[in-house]
Coordinates of C-alpha atoms and ligand atoms in Angstrom, one line a residue:
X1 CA 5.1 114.8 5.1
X2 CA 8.3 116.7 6.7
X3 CA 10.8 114.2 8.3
X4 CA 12.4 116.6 10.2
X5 CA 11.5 116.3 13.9
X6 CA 11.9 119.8 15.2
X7 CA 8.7 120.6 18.0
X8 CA 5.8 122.4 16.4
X9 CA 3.4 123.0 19.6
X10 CA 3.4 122.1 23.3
X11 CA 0.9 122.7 25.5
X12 CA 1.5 123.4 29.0
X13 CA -0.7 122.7 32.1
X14 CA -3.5 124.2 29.8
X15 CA -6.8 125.0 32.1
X16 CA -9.7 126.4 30.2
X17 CA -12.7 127.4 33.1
X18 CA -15.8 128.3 31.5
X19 CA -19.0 130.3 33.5
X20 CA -19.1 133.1 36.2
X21 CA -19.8 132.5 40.0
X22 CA -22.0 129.4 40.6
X23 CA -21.7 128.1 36.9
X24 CA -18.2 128.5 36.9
X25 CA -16.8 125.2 35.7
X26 CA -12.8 123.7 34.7
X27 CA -13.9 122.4 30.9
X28 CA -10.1 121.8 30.7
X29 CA -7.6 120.4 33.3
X30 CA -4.1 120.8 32.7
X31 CA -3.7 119.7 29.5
X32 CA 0.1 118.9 28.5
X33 CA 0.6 117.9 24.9
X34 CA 3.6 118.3 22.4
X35 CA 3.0 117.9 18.5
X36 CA 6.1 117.7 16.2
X37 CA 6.6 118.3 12.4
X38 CA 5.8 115.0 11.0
X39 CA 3.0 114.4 13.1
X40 CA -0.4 113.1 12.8
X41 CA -2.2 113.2 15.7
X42 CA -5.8 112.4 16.5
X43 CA -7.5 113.6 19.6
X44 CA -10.0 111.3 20.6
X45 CA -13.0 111.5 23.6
X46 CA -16.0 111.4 24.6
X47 CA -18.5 114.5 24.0
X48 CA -17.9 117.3 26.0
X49 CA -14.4 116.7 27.5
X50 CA -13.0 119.8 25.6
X51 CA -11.5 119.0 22.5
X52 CA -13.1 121.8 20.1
X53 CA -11.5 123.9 23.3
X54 CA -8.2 122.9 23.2
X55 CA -8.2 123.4 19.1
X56 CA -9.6 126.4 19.5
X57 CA -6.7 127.3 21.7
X58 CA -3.9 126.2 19.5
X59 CA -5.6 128.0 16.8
X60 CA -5.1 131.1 18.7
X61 CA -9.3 131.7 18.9
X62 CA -9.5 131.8 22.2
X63 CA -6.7 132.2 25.0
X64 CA -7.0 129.0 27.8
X65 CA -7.7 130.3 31.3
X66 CA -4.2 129.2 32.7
X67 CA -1.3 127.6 31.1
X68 CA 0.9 127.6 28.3
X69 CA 0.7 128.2 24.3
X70 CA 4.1 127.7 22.3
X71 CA 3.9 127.5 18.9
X72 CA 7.9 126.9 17.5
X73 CA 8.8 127.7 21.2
X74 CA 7.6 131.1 21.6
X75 CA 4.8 131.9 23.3
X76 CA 1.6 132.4 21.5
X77 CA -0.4 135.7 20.9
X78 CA -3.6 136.4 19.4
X79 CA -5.0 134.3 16.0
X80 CA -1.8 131.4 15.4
X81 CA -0.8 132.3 11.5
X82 CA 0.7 129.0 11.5
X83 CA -2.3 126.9 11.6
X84 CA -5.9 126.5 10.2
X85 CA -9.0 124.9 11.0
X86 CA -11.4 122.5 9.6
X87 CA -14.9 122.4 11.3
X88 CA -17.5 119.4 11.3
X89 CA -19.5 121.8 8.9
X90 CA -17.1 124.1 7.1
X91 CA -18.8 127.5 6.5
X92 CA -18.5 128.1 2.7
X93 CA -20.1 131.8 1.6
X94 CA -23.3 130.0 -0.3
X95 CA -23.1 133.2 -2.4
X96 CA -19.6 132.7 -4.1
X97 CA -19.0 129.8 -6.1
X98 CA -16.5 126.7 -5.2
X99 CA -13.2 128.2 -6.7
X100 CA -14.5 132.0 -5.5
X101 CA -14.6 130.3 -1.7
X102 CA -11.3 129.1 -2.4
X103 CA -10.0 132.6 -3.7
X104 CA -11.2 134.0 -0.7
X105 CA -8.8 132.5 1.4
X106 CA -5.8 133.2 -1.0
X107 CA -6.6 136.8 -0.8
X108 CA -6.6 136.8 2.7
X109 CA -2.7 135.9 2.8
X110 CA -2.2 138.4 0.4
X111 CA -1.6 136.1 -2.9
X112 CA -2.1 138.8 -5.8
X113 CA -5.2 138.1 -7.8
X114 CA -3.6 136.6 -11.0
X115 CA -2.6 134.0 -8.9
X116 CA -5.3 133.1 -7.0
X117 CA -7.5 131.6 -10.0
X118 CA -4.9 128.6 -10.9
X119 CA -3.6 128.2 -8.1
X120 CA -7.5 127.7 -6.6
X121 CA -7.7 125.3 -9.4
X122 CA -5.1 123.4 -8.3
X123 CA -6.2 123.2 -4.9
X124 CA -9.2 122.0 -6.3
X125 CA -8.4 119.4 -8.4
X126 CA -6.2 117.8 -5.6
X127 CA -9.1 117.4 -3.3
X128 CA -10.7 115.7 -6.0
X129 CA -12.9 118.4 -7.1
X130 CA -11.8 118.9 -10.9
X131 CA -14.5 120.1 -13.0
X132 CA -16.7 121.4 -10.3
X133 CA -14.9 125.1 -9.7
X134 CA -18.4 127.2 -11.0
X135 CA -21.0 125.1 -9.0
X136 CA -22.3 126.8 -5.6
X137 CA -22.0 125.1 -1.9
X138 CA -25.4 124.1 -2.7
X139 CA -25.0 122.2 -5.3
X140 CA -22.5 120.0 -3.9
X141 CA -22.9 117.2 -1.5
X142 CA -22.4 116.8 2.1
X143 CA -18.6 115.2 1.2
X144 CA -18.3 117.7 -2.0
X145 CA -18.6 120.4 0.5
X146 CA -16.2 119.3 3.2
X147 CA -13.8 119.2 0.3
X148 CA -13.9 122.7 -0.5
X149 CA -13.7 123.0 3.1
X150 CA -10.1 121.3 3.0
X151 CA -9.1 122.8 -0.1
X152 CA -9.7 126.7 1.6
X153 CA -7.7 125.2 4.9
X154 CA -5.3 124.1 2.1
X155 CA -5.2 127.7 0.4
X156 CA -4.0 128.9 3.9
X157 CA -0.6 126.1 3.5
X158 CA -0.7 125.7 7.6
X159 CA 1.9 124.5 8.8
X160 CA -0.8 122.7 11.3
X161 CA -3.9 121.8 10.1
X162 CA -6.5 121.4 12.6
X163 CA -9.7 118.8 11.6
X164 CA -12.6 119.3 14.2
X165 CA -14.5 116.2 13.4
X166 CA -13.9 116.6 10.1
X167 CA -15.9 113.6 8.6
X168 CA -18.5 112.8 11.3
X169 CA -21.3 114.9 9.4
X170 CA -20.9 112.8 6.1
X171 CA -22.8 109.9 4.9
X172 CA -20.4 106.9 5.1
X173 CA -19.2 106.5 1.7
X174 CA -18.4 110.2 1.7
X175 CA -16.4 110.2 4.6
X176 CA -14.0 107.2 3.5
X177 CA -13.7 108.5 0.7
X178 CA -12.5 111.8 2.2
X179 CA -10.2 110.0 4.7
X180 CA -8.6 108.0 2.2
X181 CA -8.1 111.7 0.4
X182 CA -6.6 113.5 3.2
X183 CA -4.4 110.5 4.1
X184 CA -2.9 110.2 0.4
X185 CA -2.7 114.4 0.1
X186 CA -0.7 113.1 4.0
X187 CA 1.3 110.9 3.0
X188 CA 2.3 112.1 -0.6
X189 CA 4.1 115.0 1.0
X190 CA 2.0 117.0 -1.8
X191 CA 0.9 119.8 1.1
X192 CA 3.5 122.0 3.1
X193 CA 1.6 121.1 6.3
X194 CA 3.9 119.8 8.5
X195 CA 1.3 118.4 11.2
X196 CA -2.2 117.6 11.4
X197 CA -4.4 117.0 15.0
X198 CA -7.6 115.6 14.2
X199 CA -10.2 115.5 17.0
X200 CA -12.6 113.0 16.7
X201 CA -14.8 110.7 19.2
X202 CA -14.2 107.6 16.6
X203 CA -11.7 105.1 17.5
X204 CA -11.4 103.3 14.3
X205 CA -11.1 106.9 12.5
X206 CA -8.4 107.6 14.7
X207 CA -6.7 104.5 14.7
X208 CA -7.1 104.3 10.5
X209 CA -5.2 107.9 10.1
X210 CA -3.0 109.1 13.2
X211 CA 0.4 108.2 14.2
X212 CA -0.5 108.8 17.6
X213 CA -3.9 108.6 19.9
X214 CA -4.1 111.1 22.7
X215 CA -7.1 109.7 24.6
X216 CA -9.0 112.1 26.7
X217 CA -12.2 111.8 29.1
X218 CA -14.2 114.1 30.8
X219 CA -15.4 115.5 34.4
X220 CA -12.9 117.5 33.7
X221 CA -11.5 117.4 30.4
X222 CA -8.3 116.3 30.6
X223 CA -5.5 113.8 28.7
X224 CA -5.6 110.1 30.0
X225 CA -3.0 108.4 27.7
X226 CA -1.6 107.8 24.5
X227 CA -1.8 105.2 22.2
X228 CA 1.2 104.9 19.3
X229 CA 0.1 103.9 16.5
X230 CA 2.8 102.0 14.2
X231 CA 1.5 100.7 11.0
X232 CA 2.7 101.8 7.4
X233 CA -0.3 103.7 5.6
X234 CA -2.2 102.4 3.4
X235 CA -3.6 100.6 6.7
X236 CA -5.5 97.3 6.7
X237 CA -8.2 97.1 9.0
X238 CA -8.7 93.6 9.1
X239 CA -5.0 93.2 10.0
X240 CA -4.2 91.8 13.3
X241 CA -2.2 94.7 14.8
X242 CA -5.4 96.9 13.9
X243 CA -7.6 95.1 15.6
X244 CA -5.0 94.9 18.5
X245 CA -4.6 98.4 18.5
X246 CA -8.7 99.4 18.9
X247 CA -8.9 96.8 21.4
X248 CA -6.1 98.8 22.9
X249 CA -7.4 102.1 22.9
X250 CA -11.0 100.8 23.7
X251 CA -9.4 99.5 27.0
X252 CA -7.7 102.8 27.7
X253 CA -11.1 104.6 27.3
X254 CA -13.0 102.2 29.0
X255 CA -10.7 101.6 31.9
X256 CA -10.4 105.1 32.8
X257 CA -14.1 106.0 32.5
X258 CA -15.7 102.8 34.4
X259 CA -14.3 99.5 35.1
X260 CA -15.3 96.3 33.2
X261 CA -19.0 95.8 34.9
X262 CA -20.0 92.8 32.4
X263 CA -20.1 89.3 33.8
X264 CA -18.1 87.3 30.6
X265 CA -18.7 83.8 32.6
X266 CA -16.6 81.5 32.2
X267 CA -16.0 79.1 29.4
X268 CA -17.0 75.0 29.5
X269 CA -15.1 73.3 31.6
X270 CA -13.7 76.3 33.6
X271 CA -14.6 76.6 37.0
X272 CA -18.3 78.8 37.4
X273 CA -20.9 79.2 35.3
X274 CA -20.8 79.0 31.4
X275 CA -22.6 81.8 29.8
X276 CA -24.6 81.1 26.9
X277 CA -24.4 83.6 24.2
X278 CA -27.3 85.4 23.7
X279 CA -29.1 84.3 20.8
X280 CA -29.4 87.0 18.2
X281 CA -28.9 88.0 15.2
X282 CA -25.8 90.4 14.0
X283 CA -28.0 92.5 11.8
X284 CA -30.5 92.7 14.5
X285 CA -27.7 93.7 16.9
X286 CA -26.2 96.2 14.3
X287 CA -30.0 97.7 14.2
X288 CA -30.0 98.5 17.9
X289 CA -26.6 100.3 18.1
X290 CA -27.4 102.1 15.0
X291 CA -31.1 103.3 16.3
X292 CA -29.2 104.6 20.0
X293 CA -26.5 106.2 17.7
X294 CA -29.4 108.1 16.4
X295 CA -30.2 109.3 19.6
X296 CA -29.5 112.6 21.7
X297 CA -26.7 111.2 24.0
X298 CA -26.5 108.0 22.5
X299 CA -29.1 106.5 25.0
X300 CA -32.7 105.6 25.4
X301 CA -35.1 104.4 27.7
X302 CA -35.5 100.8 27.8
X303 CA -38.9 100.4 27.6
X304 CA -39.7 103.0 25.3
X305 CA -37.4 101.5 22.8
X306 CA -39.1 98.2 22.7
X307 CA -42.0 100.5 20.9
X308 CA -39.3 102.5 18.8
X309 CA -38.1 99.3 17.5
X310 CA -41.3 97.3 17.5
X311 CA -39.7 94.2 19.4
X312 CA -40.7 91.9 21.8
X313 CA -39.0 92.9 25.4
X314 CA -37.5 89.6 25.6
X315 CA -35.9 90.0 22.1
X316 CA -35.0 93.4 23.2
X317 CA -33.2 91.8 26.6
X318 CA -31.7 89.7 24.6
X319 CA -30.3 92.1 22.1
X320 CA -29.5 94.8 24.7
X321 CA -27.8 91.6 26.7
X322 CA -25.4 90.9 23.5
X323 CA -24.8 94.8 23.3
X324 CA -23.1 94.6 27.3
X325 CA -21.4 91.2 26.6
X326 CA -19.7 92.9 23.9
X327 CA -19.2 95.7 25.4
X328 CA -20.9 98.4 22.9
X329 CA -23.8 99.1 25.7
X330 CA -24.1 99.8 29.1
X331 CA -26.8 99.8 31.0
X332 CA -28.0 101.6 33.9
X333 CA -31.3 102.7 35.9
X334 CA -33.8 101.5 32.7
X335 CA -31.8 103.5 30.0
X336 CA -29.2 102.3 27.8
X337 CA -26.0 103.9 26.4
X338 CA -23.7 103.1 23.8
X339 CA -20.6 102.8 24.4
X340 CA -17.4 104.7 22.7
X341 CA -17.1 101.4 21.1
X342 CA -20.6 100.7 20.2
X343 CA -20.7 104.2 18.6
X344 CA -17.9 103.2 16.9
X345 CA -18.9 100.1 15.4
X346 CA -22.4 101.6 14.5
X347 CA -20.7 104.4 12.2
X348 CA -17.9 101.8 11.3
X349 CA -17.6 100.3 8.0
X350 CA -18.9 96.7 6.7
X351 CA -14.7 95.7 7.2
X352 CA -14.7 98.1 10.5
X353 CA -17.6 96.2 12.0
X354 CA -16.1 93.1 11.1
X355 CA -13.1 93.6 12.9
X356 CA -14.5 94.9 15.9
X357 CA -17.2 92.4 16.8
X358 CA -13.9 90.1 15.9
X359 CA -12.2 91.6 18.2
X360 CA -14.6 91.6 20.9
X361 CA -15.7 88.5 20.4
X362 CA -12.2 86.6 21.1
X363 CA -12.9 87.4 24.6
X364 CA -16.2 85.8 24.9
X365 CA -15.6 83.0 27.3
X366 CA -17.6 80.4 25.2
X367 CA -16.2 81.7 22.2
X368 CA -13.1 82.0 22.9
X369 CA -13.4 77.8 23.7
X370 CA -14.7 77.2 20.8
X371 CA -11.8 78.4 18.9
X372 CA -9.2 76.8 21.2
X373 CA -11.4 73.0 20.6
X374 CA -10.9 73.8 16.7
X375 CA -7.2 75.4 17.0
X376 CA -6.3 71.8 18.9
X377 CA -8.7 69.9 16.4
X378 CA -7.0 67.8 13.8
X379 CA -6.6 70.0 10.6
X380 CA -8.9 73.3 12.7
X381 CA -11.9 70.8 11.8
X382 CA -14.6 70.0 14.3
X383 CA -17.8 67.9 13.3
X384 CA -20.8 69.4 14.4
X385 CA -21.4 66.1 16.3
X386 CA -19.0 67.1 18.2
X387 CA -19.6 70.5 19.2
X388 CA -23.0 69.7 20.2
X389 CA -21.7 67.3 22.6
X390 CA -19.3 69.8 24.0
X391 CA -21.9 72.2 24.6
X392 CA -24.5 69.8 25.7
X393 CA -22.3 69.2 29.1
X394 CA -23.5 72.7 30.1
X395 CA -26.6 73.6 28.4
X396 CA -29.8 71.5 27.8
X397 CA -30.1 69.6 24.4
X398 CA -32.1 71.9 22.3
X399 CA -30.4 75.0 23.7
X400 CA -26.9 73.4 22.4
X401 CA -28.0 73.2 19.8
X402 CA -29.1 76.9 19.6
X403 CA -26.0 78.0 21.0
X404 CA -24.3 75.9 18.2
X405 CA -26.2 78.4 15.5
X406 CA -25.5 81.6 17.1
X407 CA -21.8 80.6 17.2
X408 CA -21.8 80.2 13.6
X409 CA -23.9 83.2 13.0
X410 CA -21.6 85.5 14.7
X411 CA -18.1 83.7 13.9
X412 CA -18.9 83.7 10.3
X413 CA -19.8 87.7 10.7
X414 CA -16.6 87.9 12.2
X415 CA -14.7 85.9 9.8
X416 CA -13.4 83.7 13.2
X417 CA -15.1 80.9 12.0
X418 CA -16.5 79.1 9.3
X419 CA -18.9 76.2 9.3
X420 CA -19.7 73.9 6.2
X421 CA -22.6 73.2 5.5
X422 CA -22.6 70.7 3.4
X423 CA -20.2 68.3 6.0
X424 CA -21.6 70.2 9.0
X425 CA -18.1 70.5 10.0
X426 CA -16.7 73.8 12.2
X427 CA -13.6 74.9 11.0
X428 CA -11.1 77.6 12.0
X429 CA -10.9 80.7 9.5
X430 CA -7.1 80.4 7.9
X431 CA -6.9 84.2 8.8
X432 CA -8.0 83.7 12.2
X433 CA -5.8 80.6 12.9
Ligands
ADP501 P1 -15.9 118.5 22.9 O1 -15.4 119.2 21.6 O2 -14.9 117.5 23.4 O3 -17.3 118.0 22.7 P2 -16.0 121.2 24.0 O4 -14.6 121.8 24.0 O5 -16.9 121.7 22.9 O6 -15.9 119.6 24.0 O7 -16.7 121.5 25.4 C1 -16.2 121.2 26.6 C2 -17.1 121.6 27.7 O8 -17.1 123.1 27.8 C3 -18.6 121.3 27.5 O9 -19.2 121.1 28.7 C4 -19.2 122.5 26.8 O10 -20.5 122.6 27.1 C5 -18.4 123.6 27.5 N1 -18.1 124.8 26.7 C6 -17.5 124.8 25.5 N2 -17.5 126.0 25.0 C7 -18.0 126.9 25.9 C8 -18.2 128.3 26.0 N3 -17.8 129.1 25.0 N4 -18.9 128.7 27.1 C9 -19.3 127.9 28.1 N5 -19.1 126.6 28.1 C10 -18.5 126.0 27.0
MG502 MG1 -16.3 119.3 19.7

């Protein structure tokens, strides 16, 4: 990773326009964006608001329909030299094997050909794919490819290196694997490349690897705000300031697009109406966003989902009604969408989840009580006695009681919480103290 701070690109007022005549449409909206050397930068939006545009831009692929291009302050023309591109699905020739694909690439920037074999190798073996230079594309995995894909960008030794949702085709284990890769080949300083812009619609990707979150929406595409992002790599994603900082850039996203439409209620003892928490299960919850991450658009129909998942419609109320409270769903005219959020947490990992629904659950009204009784409680200990009561001056008896489960259920998911058993005593998680 170069220190040195000099401006790489800047876009300027950049306005793409797509169509003729009637379909004539601004996919782009004077988009104004600087990137310097020692910069990783992820580009994070919703579907459609033009991010494969504007790489496609600063890679030179396409000239934008108004605006600006400077790559090192001069204006630019044609293909950019300086940088290279990583697509969701890299194209590898199926016909050439793993090192040839790499070759390929060398012998495109005119590396002479007793070069191109070790140094090929090399490339290789620092993606992590030592020993597998004869296979063919298909041979490999969905992650095993992807490498190859970095290691051809990596042939090219861009000065920017461009991901277009690099990891979002990849089975989980793949892709963190893959992150963790390109983050150590990052921050090792191993790779000339000087900056990387990643576009991705995944705020915990983007919050795990960039120094900085340019958050755009769409109708038109166009920037909204940035999010800094100042944590020392390797980053912890249970850590406080990570979960601070997807809160953070959840809010950004979600106050531009549509204002906060859920009614939290308040908490006991606050003025208005206590709002139970729906009683359901995490993994059942999990099982909802993951089937409408499935989907085209990320949303379904109601009532045809109570067949797809084979539920009861009340179950599914309540399920879909703990989606909105946290904020991963939205509904609207019978259908249901996830939410940037939602999407996140359904292709987060096991420690990803946790930290979101943590996250989202501190602002729960009645959660949020809960932990301030056991914060005040002598030693963070509560018995359950005690809670029951609590909750028994706003809900009936056996529905306390309920509400008393589901808290546990979902603080213990969370790590917020814990409850022993054995004492039936509530106590505060020391990390979440
Ligand atoms: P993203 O990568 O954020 O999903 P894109 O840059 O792919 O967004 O697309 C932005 C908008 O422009 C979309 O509405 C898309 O359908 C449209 N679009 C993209 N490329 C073209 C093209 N070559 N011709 C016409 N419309 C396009
Ligand atoms: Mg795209």
């Amino acid at each position: 990773m170069s220190t040195q701070n000099g401006k790489l690109l800047e876009l300027r007022q950049v306005t793409q326009a797509y169509g003729r005549g009637e379909r004539r449409f601004i996919a782009v909206d004077k988009v104004t964006l600087t990137l310097s050397a020692g910069e990783f930068v992820a580009l994070l939006g919703p579907s459609g608001c033009g991010k494969s545009t504007l790489l496609r831009i600063i890679a030179g692929l396409q000239a934008p329909t108004s605006g600006q291009v400077l790559y090192r302050g001069q204006p630019l023309r044609g293909v950019n030299p300086h940088a290279a591109i990583v697509f969701q699905t890299f194209a590898l020739f199926p016909w050439l094997t793993v090192q040839e694909n790499v070759e390929v690439a060398l012998k495109a920037r005119g590396i002479p050909a007793s070069l191109r074999g070790p140094r090929a190798v090399d490339l290789l073996d620092r993606v992590g794919l030592d020993g597998f230079e004869s296979a063919y594309p298909r041979e490999l995995s969905g992650g095993m490819r992807q490498k190859v894909g970095f290691a051809r960008a990596m042939a090219v030794e861009p000065e920017l290196l461009c991901l277009d949702e690099p990891f979002s085709a990849l089975d989980v284990l793949s892709a963190e694997a893959l992150r963790g890769e390109l983050l150590e080949l990052w921050t090792g300083g191993s790779i000339p490349t000087q900056a990387i812009l990643m576009v991705t619609h995944n705020i915990e990707e983007a919050v795990f690897m960039a120094d900085r979150i340019v958050v755009m929406d769409k109708g038109p595409g166009r920037v909204v705000s940035e999010v800094k992002v100042e944590l020392p790599h390797p980053r912890d994603r249970k850590s406080a300031v990570f979960l601070a900082t997807i809160d953070r850039v959840y809010a950004t996203l979600a106050g531009q697009t549509e204002p906060e439409s859920v009614e939290l209620g308040s908490a006991p003892g606050e003025p208005g109406r206590t709002r139970p928490l729906p009683e359901v299960s995490v993994a059942d919850l999990a099982g909802l966003l993951e089937r409408l991450n499935e989907m085209p658009g990320n949303r379904a129909d109601i009532y045809r989902l109570t067949e797809d998942l084979q539920v009861d419609s009340s179950v599914l109320l309540t399920l879909i009604e703990a989606a909105e409270l946290l904020g991963f769903a939205s509904v609207a005219q019978g259908d249901i969408t996830l939410t940037p959020l939602g999407e996140t947490f359904a292709e987060a990992s096991i420690l990803g989840r946790k930290a979101i629904f943590a996250a989202r659950l501190r602002r729960v009204p009645l959660f949020r009580w809960l932990l301030t009784l056991l914060k005040a409680a002598q030693g963070g200990r509560l018995d359950r006695e005690v809670v029951h009561t609590a909750l028994e001056l706003e809900f009936p008896r056996d529905m306390a009681a309920r509400q008393a489960e589901t808290a546990i259920e979902w603080g213990r998911y969370a790590e917020l919480l814990a409850y022993d058993d054995a004492d039936e005593v509530f106590y505060i998680e020391p990390a979440a103290a």
